[in-house]
Amino acid sequence: MEYQRRYSGRCRLLSMFIGTLLVIGYAKAEYTLKPLRELHLSPFLQWRSAYECLLNVSDSCLNKDITLSGELDVNQTEIETYCNRGCAEHTTRYVLTCVHWAKRDFWFANKATVKDLNDTITKHCANNTAFSMEDFKSSGIKRYKENIFSCSVISLATAIFIAFLTA
């Protein structure tokens, strides 16, 4: 009995220490290699995953990587290199597609959407013309406000109609 009391506390302490080491050895605080690890994320994690997608840079894009600002400036002398050496494909196919899948309603700081950037890059690469997203202004907010307004008008009209039916 005395032997069991003396060593039981030490065995518990040793097993807790070994268990803690095993848990710490396999725990990872961050996993940023694959930002699309889950499709059903909270809004904060959607923004974070979209940001991690923007960190995907390519060697073919020399200082032409897309950032949170949404500014992408390709002048006429760089357009051929940008479009034909894989930078445009990397930006549209990998980075912007990843951002779209991480957060479908993602807006850059210049109010451009993923679709706006994809359309601009595709159109200007097809026409071989320079483009700049610095002064880009999207009309998406106006469309969004119009949708909210029309939904609220429809809801109000439905409520009035129901009130007249029940009166």
mmCIF file of the C-alpha atoms, coordinates in Angstrom:
data_MODEL
# 
_entry.id   MODEL 
# 
loop_
_atom_site.group_PDB 
_atom_site.id 
_atom_site.type_symbol 
_atom_site.label_atom_id 
_atom_site.label_alt_id 
_atom_site.label_comp_id 
_atom_site.label_asym_id 
_atom_site.label_entity_id 
_atom_site.label_seq_id 
_atom_site.pdbx_PDB_ins_code 
_atom_site.Cartn_x 
_atom_site.Cartn_y 
_atom_site.Cartn_z 
_atom_site.occupancy 
_atom_site.B_iso_or_equiv 
_atom_site.pdbx_formal_charge 
_atom_site.auth_seq_id 
_atom_site.auth_comp_id 
_atom_site.auth_asym_id 
_atom_site.auth_atom_id 
_atom_site.pdbx_PDB_model_num 
ATOM 1   C CA . MET A 1 1   ? 0.000   0.000  0.000   1.00 0.00 ? 1   MET A CA 1 
ATOM 2   C CA . GLU A 1 2   ? 2.809   2.394  0.911   1.00 0.00 ? 2   GLU A CA 1 
ATOM 3   C CA . TYR A 1 3   ? 4.584   1.650  -2.362  1.00 0.00 ? 3   TYR A CA 1 
ATOM 4   C CA . GLN A 1 4   ? 1.431   2.420  -4.369  1.00 0.00 ? 4   GLN A CA 1 
ATOM 5   C CA . ARG A 1 5   ? 0.907   5.840  -2.706  1.00 0.00 ? 5   ARG A CA 1 
ATOM 6   C CA . ARG A 1 6   ? 4.502   6.860  -3.104  1.00 0.00 ? 6   ARG A CA 1 
ATOM 7   C CA . TYR A 1 7   ? 4.717   6.215  -6.847  1.00 0.00 ? 7   TYR A CA 1 
ATOM 8   C CA . SER A 1 8   ? 1.149   6.927  -8.013  1.00 0.00 ? 8   SER A CA 1 
ATOM 9   C CA . GLY A 1 9   ? 1.643   10.717 -7.878  1.00 0.00 ? 9   GLY A CA 1 
ATOM 10  C CA . ARG A 1 10  ? 4.890   10.459 -9.807  1.00 0.00 ? 10  ARG A CA 1 
ATOM 11  C CA . CYS A 1 11  ? 3.312   8.190  -12.428 1.00 0.00 ? 11  CYS A CA 1 
ATOM 12  C CA . ARG A 1 12  ? 0.469   10.648 -12.935 1.00 0.00 ? 12  ARG A CA 1 
ATOM 13  C CA . LEU A 1 13  ? 2.884   13.542 -13.275 1.00 0.00 ? 13  LEU A CA 1 
ATOM 14  C CA . LEU A 1 14  ? 5.045   11.607 -15.740 1.00 0.00 ? 14  LEU A CA 1 
ATOM 15  C CA . SER A 1 15  ? 2.052   10.516 -17.845 1.00 0.00 ? 15  SER A CA 1 
ATOM 16  C CA . MET A 1 16  ? 0.709   14.094 -17.951 1.00 0.00 ? 16  MET A CA 1 
ATOM 17  C CA . PHE A 1 17  ? 4.148   15.340 -19.035 1.00 0.00 ? 17  PHE A CA 1 
ATOM 18  C CA . ILE A 1 18  ? 4.437   12.737 -21.818 1.00 0.00 ? 18  ILE A CA 1 
ATOM 19  C CA . GLY A 1 19  ? 0.848   13.416 -22.949 1.00 0.00 ? 19  GLY A CA 1 
ATOM 20  C CA . THR A 1 20  ? 1.544   17.158 -23.109 1.00 0.00 ? 20  THR A CA 1 
ATOM 21  C CA . LEU A 1 21  ? 4.664   16.571 -25.179 1.00 0.00 ? 21  LEU A CA 1 
ATOM 22  C CA . LEU A 1 22  ? 2.725   14.372 -27.605 1.00 0.00 ? 22  LEU A CA 1 
ATOM 23  C CA . VAL A 1 23  ? -0.029  16.971 -28.022 1.00 0.00 ? 23  VAL A CA 1 
ATOM 24  C CA . ILE A 1 24  ? 2.423   19.846 -28.488 1.00 0.00 ? 24  ILE A CA 1 
ATOM 25  C CA . GLY A 1 25  ? 4.397   17.856 -31.034 1.00 0.00 ? 25  GLY A CA 1 
ATOM 26  C CA . TYR A 1 26  ? 1.403   17.487 -33.361 1.00 0.00 ? 26  TYR A CA 1 
ATOM 27  C CA . ALA A 1 27  ? -0.329  20.826 -32.757 1.00 0.00 ? 27  ALA A CA 1 
ATOM 28  C CA . LYS A 1 28  ? -0.057  23.457 -35.471 1.00 0.00 ? 28  LYS A CA 1 
ATOM 29  C CA . ALA A 1 29  ? -1.154  27.004 -34.849 1.00 0.00 ? 29  ALA A CA 1 
ATOM 30  C CA . GLU A 1 30  ? -1.231  28.011 -38.510 1.00 0.00 ? 30  GLU A CA 1 
ATOM 31  C CA . TYR A 1 31  ? -1.680  26.224 -41.778 1.00 0.00 ? 31  TYR A CA 1 
ATOM 32  C CA . THR A 1 32  ? -1.355  28.809 -44.520 1.00 0.00 ? 32  THR A CA 1 
ATOM 33  C CA . LEU A 1 33  ? -0.203  26.550 -47.345 1.00 0.00 ? 33  LEU A CA 1 
ATOM 34  C CA . LYS A 1 34  ? -3.769  25.782 -48.414 1.00 0.00 ? 34  LYS A CA 1 
ATOM 35  C CA . PRO A 1 35  ? -6.116  28.674 -47.652 1.00 0.00 ? 35  PRO A CA 1 
ATOM 36  C CA . LEU A 1 36  ? -9.086  26.737 -49.016 1.00 0.00 ? 36  LEU A CA 1 
ATOM 37  C CA . ARG A 1 37  ? -8.838  23.970 -46.452 1.00 0.00 ? 37  ARG A CA 1 
ATOM 38  C CA . GLU A 1 38  ? -12.535 24.424 -45.565 1.00 0.00 ? 38  GLU A CA 1 
ATOM 39  C CA . LEU A 1 39  ? -15.319 25.923 -47.604 1.00 0.00 ? 39  LEU A CA 1 
ATOM 40  C CA . HIS A 1 40  ? -17.696 26.731 -44.729 1.00 0.00 ? 40  HIS A CA 1 
ATOM 41  C CA . LEU A 1 41  ? -15.768 29.367 -42.800 1.00 0.00 ? 41  LEU A CA 1 
ATOM 42  C CA . SER A 1 42  ? -16.793 32.191 -40.528 1.00 0.00 ? 42  SER A CA 1 
ATOM 43  C CA . PRO A 1 43  ? -16.623 35.671 -42.106 1.00 0.00 ? 43  PRO A CA 1 
ATOM 44  C CA . PHE A 1 44  ? -13.335 36.462 -40.351 1.00 0.00 ? 44  PHE A CA 1 
ATOM 45  C CA . LEU A 1 45  ? -11.719 33.270 -41.606 1.00 0.00 ? 45  LEU A CA 1 
ATOM 46  C CA . GLN A 1 46  ? -13.082 33.939 -45.107 1.00 0.00 ? 46  GLN A CA 1 
ATOM 47  C CA . TRP A 1 47  ? -11.283 37.314 -45.144 1.00 0.00 ? 47  TRP A CA 1 
ATOM 48  C CA . ARG A 1 48  ? -8.160  35.690 -43.762 1.00 0.00 ? 48  ARG A CA 1 
ATOM 49  C CA . SER A 1 49  ? -8.230  32.899 -46.354 1.00 0.00 ? 49  SER A CA 1 
ATOM 50  C CA . ALA A 1 50  ? -8.706  35.468 -49.128 1.00 0.00 ? 50  ALA A CA 1 
ATOM 51  C CA . TYR A 1 51  ? -5.683  37.354 -47.800 1.00 0.00 ? 51  TYR A CA 1 
ATOM 52  C CA . GLU A 1 52  ? -3.670  34.122 -47.768 1.00 0.00 ? 52  GLU A CA 1 
ATOM 53  C CA . CYS A 1 53  ? -4.667  33.590 -51.410 1.00 0.00 ? 53  CYS A CA 1 
ATOM 54  C CA . LEU A 1 54  ? -3.231  37.009 -52.250 1.00 0.00 ? 54  LEU A CA 1 
ATOM 55  C CA . LEU A 1 55  ? 0.088   35.930 -50.731 1.00 0.00 ? 55  LEU A CA 1 
ATOM 56  C CA . ASN A 1 56  ? 0.470   33.428 -53.591 1.00 0.00 ? 56  ASN A CA 1 
ATOM 57  C CA . VAL A 1 57  ? 3.085   35.180 -55.710 1.00 0.00 ? 57  VAL A CA 1 
ATOM 58  C CA . SER A 1 58  ? 4.776   34.042 -58.896 1.00 0.00 ? 58  SER A CA 1 
ATOM 59  C CA . ASP A 1 59  ? 8.299   34.501 -60.204 1.00 0.00 ? 59  ASP A CA 1 
ATOM 60  C CA . SER A 1 60  ? 6.852   35.455 -63.592 1.00 0.00 ? 60  SER A CA 1 
ATOM 61  C CA . CYS A 1 61  ? 5.117   38.502 -62.053 1.00 0.00 ? 61  CYS A CA 1 
ATOM 62  C CA . LEU A 1 62  ? 7.889   40.958 -61.311 1.00 0.00 ? 62  LEU A CA 1 
ATOM 63  C CA . ASN A 1 63  ? 6.256   43.557 -59.029 1.00 0.00 ? 63  ASN A CA 1 
ATOM 64  C CA . LYS A 1 64  ? 2.882   42.954 -60.691 1.00 0.00 ? 64  LYS A CA 1 
ATOM 65  C CA . ASP A 1 65  ? 1.218   40.878 -57.997 1.00 0.00 ? 65  ASP A CA 1 
ATOM 66  C CA . ILE A 1 66  ? -2.285  41.787 -56.894 1.00 0.00 ? 66  ILE A CA 1 
ATOM 67  C CA . THR A 1 67  ? -2.641  43.098 -53.321 1.00 0.00 ? 67  THR A CA 1 
ATOM 68  C CA . LEU A 1 68  ? -5.491  44.011 -50.985 1.00 0.00 ? 68  LEU A CA 1 
ATOM 69  C CA . SER A 1 69  ? -5.605  47.467 -52.521 1.00 0.00 ? 69  SER A CA 1 
ATOM 70  C CA . GLY A 1 70  ? -6.702  45.973 -55.850 1.00 0.00 ? 70  GLY A CA 1 
ATOM 71  C CA . GLU A 1 71  ? -4.263  48.207 -57.680 1.00 0.00 ? 71  GLU A CA 1 
ATOM 72  C CA . LEU A 1 72  ? -2.689  46.603 -60.692 1.00 0.00 ? 72  LEU A CA 1 
ATOM 73  C CA . ASP A 1 73  ? -0.851  48.847 -63.114 1.00 0.00 ? 73  ASP A CA 1 
ATOM 74  C CA . VAL A 1 74  ? 0.496   47.422 -66.389 1.00 0.00 ? 74  VAL A CA 1 
ATOM 75  C CA . ASN A 1 75  ? 1.772   49.936 -68.937 1.00 0.00 ? 75  ASN A CA 1 
ATOM 76  C CA . GLN A 1 76  ? 2.065   49.417 -72.692 1.00 0.00 ? 76  GLN A CA 1 
ATOM 77  C CA . THR A 1 77  ? 5.721   48.298 -72.584 1.00 0.00 ? 77  THR A CA 1 
ATOM 78  C CA . GLU A 1 78  ? 4.955   45.605 -69.972 1.00 0.00 ? 78  GLU A CA 1 
ATOM 79  C CA . ILE A 1 79  ? 1.674   44.275 -71.367 1.00 0.00 ? 79  ILE A CA 1 
ATOM 80  C CA . GLU A 1 80  ? 3.230   41.671 -73.664 1.00 0.00 ? 80  GLU A CA 1 
ATOM 81  C CA . THR A 1 81  ? 5.436   40.302 -70.889 1.00 0.00 ? 81  THR A CA 1 
ATOM 82  C CA . TYR A 1 82  ? 2.571   40.371 -68.383 1.00 0.00 ? 82  TYR A CA 1 
ATOM 83  C CA . CYS A 1 83  ? 0.116   38.537 -70.618 1.00 0.00 ? 83  CYS A CA 1 
ATOM 84  C CA . ASN A 1 84  ? 2.369   36.064 -72.422 1.00 0.00 ? 84  ASN A CA 1 
ATOM 85  C CA . ARG A 1 85  ? 4.849   34.993 -69.725 1.00 0.00 ? 85  ARG A CA 1 
ATOM 86  C CA . GLY A 1 86  ? 2.279   33.525 -67.333 1.00 0.00 ? 86  GLY A CA 1 
ATOM 87  C CA . CYS A 1 87  ? 1.665   36.410 -64.966 1.00 0.00 ? 87  CYS A CA 1 
ATOM 88  C CA . ALA A 1 88  ? -1.867  37.120 -66.179 1.00 0.00 ? 88  ALA A CA 1 
ATOM 89  C CA . GLU A 1 89  ? -2.717  33.433 -66.065 1.00 0.00 ? 89  GLU A CA 1 
ATOM 90  C CA . HIS A 1 90  ? -1.282  33.115 -62.556 1.00 0.00 ? 90  HIS A CA 1 
ATOM 91  C CA . THR A 1 91  ? -3.244  36.146 -61.373 1.00 0.00 ? 91  THR A CA 1 
ATOM 92  C CA . THR A 1 92  ? -6.577  35.140 -62.904 1.00 0.00 ? 92  THR A CA 1 
ATOM 93  C CA . ARG A 1 93  ? -6.440  31.369 -62.646 1.00 0.00 ? 93  ARG A CA 1 
ATOM 94  C CA . TYR A 1 94  ? -4.759  30.864 -59.285 1.00 0.00 ? 94  TYR A CA 1 
ATOM 95  C CA . VAL A 1 95  ? -4.890  34.004 -57.161 1.00 0.00 ? 95  VAL A CA 1 
ATOM 96  C CA . LEU A 1 96  ? -8.282  35.471 -58.083 1.00 0.00 ? 96  LEU A CA 1 
ATOM 97  C CA . THR A 1 97  ? -9.952  32.061 -58.313 1.00 0.00 ? 97  THR A CA 1 
ATOM 98  C CA . CYS A 1 98  ? -8.629  31.230 -54.862 1.00 0.00 ? 98  CYS A CA 1 
ATOM 99  C CA . VAL A 1 99  ? -9.942  34.562 -53.518 1.00 0.00 ? 99  VAL A CA 1 
ATOM 100 C CA . HIS A 1 100 ? -13.327 33.886 -55.127 1.00 0.00 ? 100 HIS A CA 1 
ATOM 101 C CA . TRP A 1 101 ? -13.605 30.455 -53.553 1.00 0.00 ? 101 TRP A CA 1 
ATOM 102 C CA . ALA A 1 102 ? -12.454 31.726 -50.154 1.00 0.00 ? 102 ALA A CA 1 
ATOM 103 C CA . LYS A 1 103 ? -14.838 34.710 -50.066 1.00 0.00 ? 103 LYS A CA 1 
ATOM 104 C CA . ARG A 1 104 ? -17.258 35.093 -52.954 1.00 0.00 ? 104 ARG A CA 1 
ATOM 105 C CA . ASP A 1 105 ? -18.260 38.657 -52.078 1.00 0.00 ? 105 ASP A CA 1 
ATOM 106 C CA . PHE A 1 106 ? -14.680 39.898 -51.704 1.00 0.00 ? 106 PHE A CA 1 
ATOM 107 C CA . TRP A 1 107 ? -14.089 43.602 -52.428 1.00 0.00 ? 107 TRP A CA 1 
ATOM 108 C CA . PHE A 1 108 ? -10.668 45.123 -52.834 1.00 0.00 ? 108 PHE A CA 1 
ATOM 109 C CA . ALA A 1 109 ? -9.838  48.507 -51.310 1.00 0.00 ? 109 ALA A CA 1 
ATOM 110 C CA . ASN A 1 110 ? -10.551 50.259 -54.629 1.00 0.00 ? 110 ASN A CA 1 
ATOM 111 C CA . LYS A 1 111 ? -14.081 48.736 -54.637 1.00 0.00 ? 111 LYS A CA 1 
ATOM 112 C CA . ALA A 1 112 ? -13.222 46.290 -57.425 1.00 0.00 ? 112 ALA A CA 1 
ATOM 113 C CA . THR A 1 113 ? -14.574 42.767 -57.241 1.00 0.00 ? 113 THR A CA 1 
ATOM 114 C CA . VAL A 1 114 ? -12.812 39.608 -58.337 1.00 0.00 ? 114 VAL A CA 1 
ATOM 115 C CA . LYS A 1 115 ? -14.975 39.580 -61.474 1.00 0.00 ? 115 LYS A CA 1 
ATOM 116 C CA . ASP A 1 116 ? -13.970 43.185 -62.273 1.00 0.00 ? 116 ASP A CA 1 
ATOM 117 C CA . LEU A 1 117 ? -10.278 42.310 -62.083 1.00 0.00 ? 117 LEU A CA 1 
ATOM 118 C CA . ASN A 1 118 ? -10.717 39.105 -64.096 1.00 0.00 ? 118 ASN A CA 1 
ATOM 119 C CA . ASP A 1 119 ? -12.662 40.927 -66.808 1.00 0.00 ? 119 ASP A CA 1 
ATOM 120 C CA . THR A 1 120 ? -10.151 43.784 -66.974 1.00 0.00 ? 120 THR A CA 1 
ATOM 121 C CA . ILE A 1 121 ? -7.109  41.508 -67.225 1.00 0.00 ? 121 ILE A CA 1 
ATOM 122 C CA . THR A 1 122 ? -8.767  39.247 -69.809 1.00 0.00 ? 122 THR A CA 1 
ATOM 123 C CA . LYS A 1 123 ? -9.989  42.147 -71.964 1.00 0.00 ? 123 LYS A CA 1 
ATOM 124 C CA . HIS A 1 124 ? -6.700  44.048 -71.970 1.00 0.00 ? 124 HIS A CA 1 
ATOM 125 C CA . CYS A 1 125 ? -4.590  40.955 -72.594 1.00 0.00 ? 125 CYS A CA 1 
ATOM 126 C CA . ALA A 1 126 ? -6.806  40.045 -75.552 1.00 0.00 ? 126 ALA A CA 1 
ATOM 127 C CA . ASN A 1 127 ? -6.485  43.579 -76.983 1.00 0.00 ? 127 ASN A CA 1 
ATOM 128 C CA . ASN A 1 128 ? -2.821  43.997 -75.950 1.00 0.00 ? 128 ASN A CA 1 
ATOM 129 C CA . THR A 1 129 ? -3.557  47.361 -74.294 1.00 0.00 ? 129 THR A CA 1 
ATOM 130 C CA . ALA A 1 130 ? -2.247  48.831 -71.057 1.00 0.00 ? 130 ALA A CA 1 
ATOM 131 C CA . PHE A 1 131 ? -4.487  49.103 -68.008 1.00 0.00 ? 131 PHE A CA 1 
ATOM 132 C CA . SER A 1 132 ? -4.514  50.531 -64.526 1.00 0.00 ? 132 SER A CA 1 
ATOM 133 C CA . MET A 1 133 ? -6.777  49.610 -61.623 1.00 0.00 ? 133 MET A CA 1 
ATOM 134 C CA . GLU A 1 134 ? -5.657  52.534 -59.426 1.00 0.00 ? 134 GLU A CA 1 
ATOM 135 C CA . ASP A 1 135 ? -8.613  54.766 -60.230 1.00 0.00 ? 135 ASP A CA 1 
ATOM 136 C CA . PHE A 1 136 ? -11.112 51.951 -60.674 1.00 0.00 ? 136 PHE A CA 1 
ATOM 137 C CA . LYS A 1 137 ? -14.606 52.742 -59.428 1.00 0.00 ? 137 LYS A CA 1 
ATOM 138 C CA . SER A 1 138 ? -17.126 49.938 -59.266 1.00 0.00 ? 138 SER A CA 1 
ATOM 139 C CA . SER A 1 139 ? -20.855 50.478 -59.448 1.00 0.00 ? 139 SER A CA 1 
ATOM 140 C CA . GLY A 1 140 ? -21.460 47.349 -57.396 1.00 0.00 ? 140 GLY A CA 1 
ATOM 141 C CA . ILE A 1 141 ? -22.452 49.230 -54.266 1.00 0.00 ? 141 ILE A CA 1 
ATOM 142 C CA . LYS A 1 142 ? -25.183 51.049 -56.177 1.00 0.00 ? 142 LYS A CA 1 
ATOM 143 C CA . ARG A 1 143 ? -26.506 47.737 -57.463 1.00 0.00 ? 143 ARG A CA 1 
ATOM 144 C CA . TYR A 1 144 ? -26.375 46.275 -53.956 1.00 0.00 ? 144 TYR A CA 1 
ATOM 145 C CA . LYS A 1 145 ? -28.290 49.247 -52.505 1.00 0.00 ? 145 LYS A CA 1 
ATOM 146 C CA . GLU A 1 146 ? -30.877 48.980 -55.276 1.00 0.00 ? 146 GLU A CA 1 
ATOM 147 C CA . ASN A 1 147 ? -31.379 45.292 -54.458 1.00 0.00 ? 147 ASN A CA 1 
ATOM 148 C CA . ILE A 1 148 ? -31.887 46.073 -50.775 1.00 0.00 ? 148 ILE A CA 1 
ATOM 149 C CA . PHE A 1 149 ? -34.309 48.888 -51.621 1.00 0.00 ? 149 PHE A CA 1 
ATOM 150 C CA . SER A 1 150 ? -36.371 46.736 -53.995 1.00 0.00 ? 150 SER A CA 1 
ATOM 151 C CA . CYS A 1 151 ? -36.497 43.884 -51.450 1.00 0.00 ? 151 CYS A CA 1 
ATOM 152 C CA . SER A 1 152 ? -37.681 46.224 -48.699 1.00 0.00 ? 152 SER A CA 1 
ATOM 153 C CA . VAL A 1 153 ? -40.358 47.731 -51.000 1.00 0.00 ? 153 VAL A CA 1 
ATOM 154 C CA . ILE A 1 154 ? -41.591 44.258 -51.926 1.00 0.00 ? 154 ILE A CA 1 
ATOM 155 C CA . SER A 1 155 ? -41.653 43.227 -48.256 1.00 0.00 ? 155 SER A CA 1 
ATOM 156 C CA . LEU A 1 156 ? -43.562 46.358 -47.279 1.00 0.00 ? 156 LEU A CA 1 
ATOM 157 C CA . ALA A 1 157 ? -46.077 45.878 -50.103 1.00 0.00 ? 157 ALA A CA 1 
ATOM 158 C CA . THR A 1 158 ? -46.592 42.249 -49.050 1.00 0.00 ? 158 THR A CA 1 
ATOM 159 C CA . ALA A 1 159 ? -47.171 43.272 -45.426 1.00 0.00 ? 159 ALA A CA 1 
ATOM 160 C CA . ILE A 1 160 ? -49.735 45.907 -46.479 1.00 0.00 ? 160 ILE A CA 1 
ATOM 161 C CA . PHE A 1 161 ? -51.490 43.367 -48.724 1.00 0.00 ? 161 PHE A CA 1 
ATOM 162 C CA . ILE A 1 162 ? -51.686 40.839 -45.882 1.00 0.00 ? 162 ILE A CA 1 
ATOM 163 C CA . ALA A 1 163 ? -52.978 43.532 -43.517 1.00 0.00 ? 163 ALA A CA 1 
ATOM 164 C CA . PHE A 1 164 ? -55.795 44.386 -45.966 1.00 0.00 ? 164 PHE A CA 1 
ATOM 165 C CA . LEU A 1 165 ? -56.690 40.696 -46.374 1.00 0.00 ? 165 LEU A CA 1 
ATOM 166 C CA . THR A 1 166 ? -56.953 40.089 -42.639 1.00 0.00 ? 166 THR A CA 1 
ATOM 167 C CA . ALA A 1 167 ? -58.893 43.305 -41.874 1.00 0.00 ? 167 ALA A CA 1 
# 
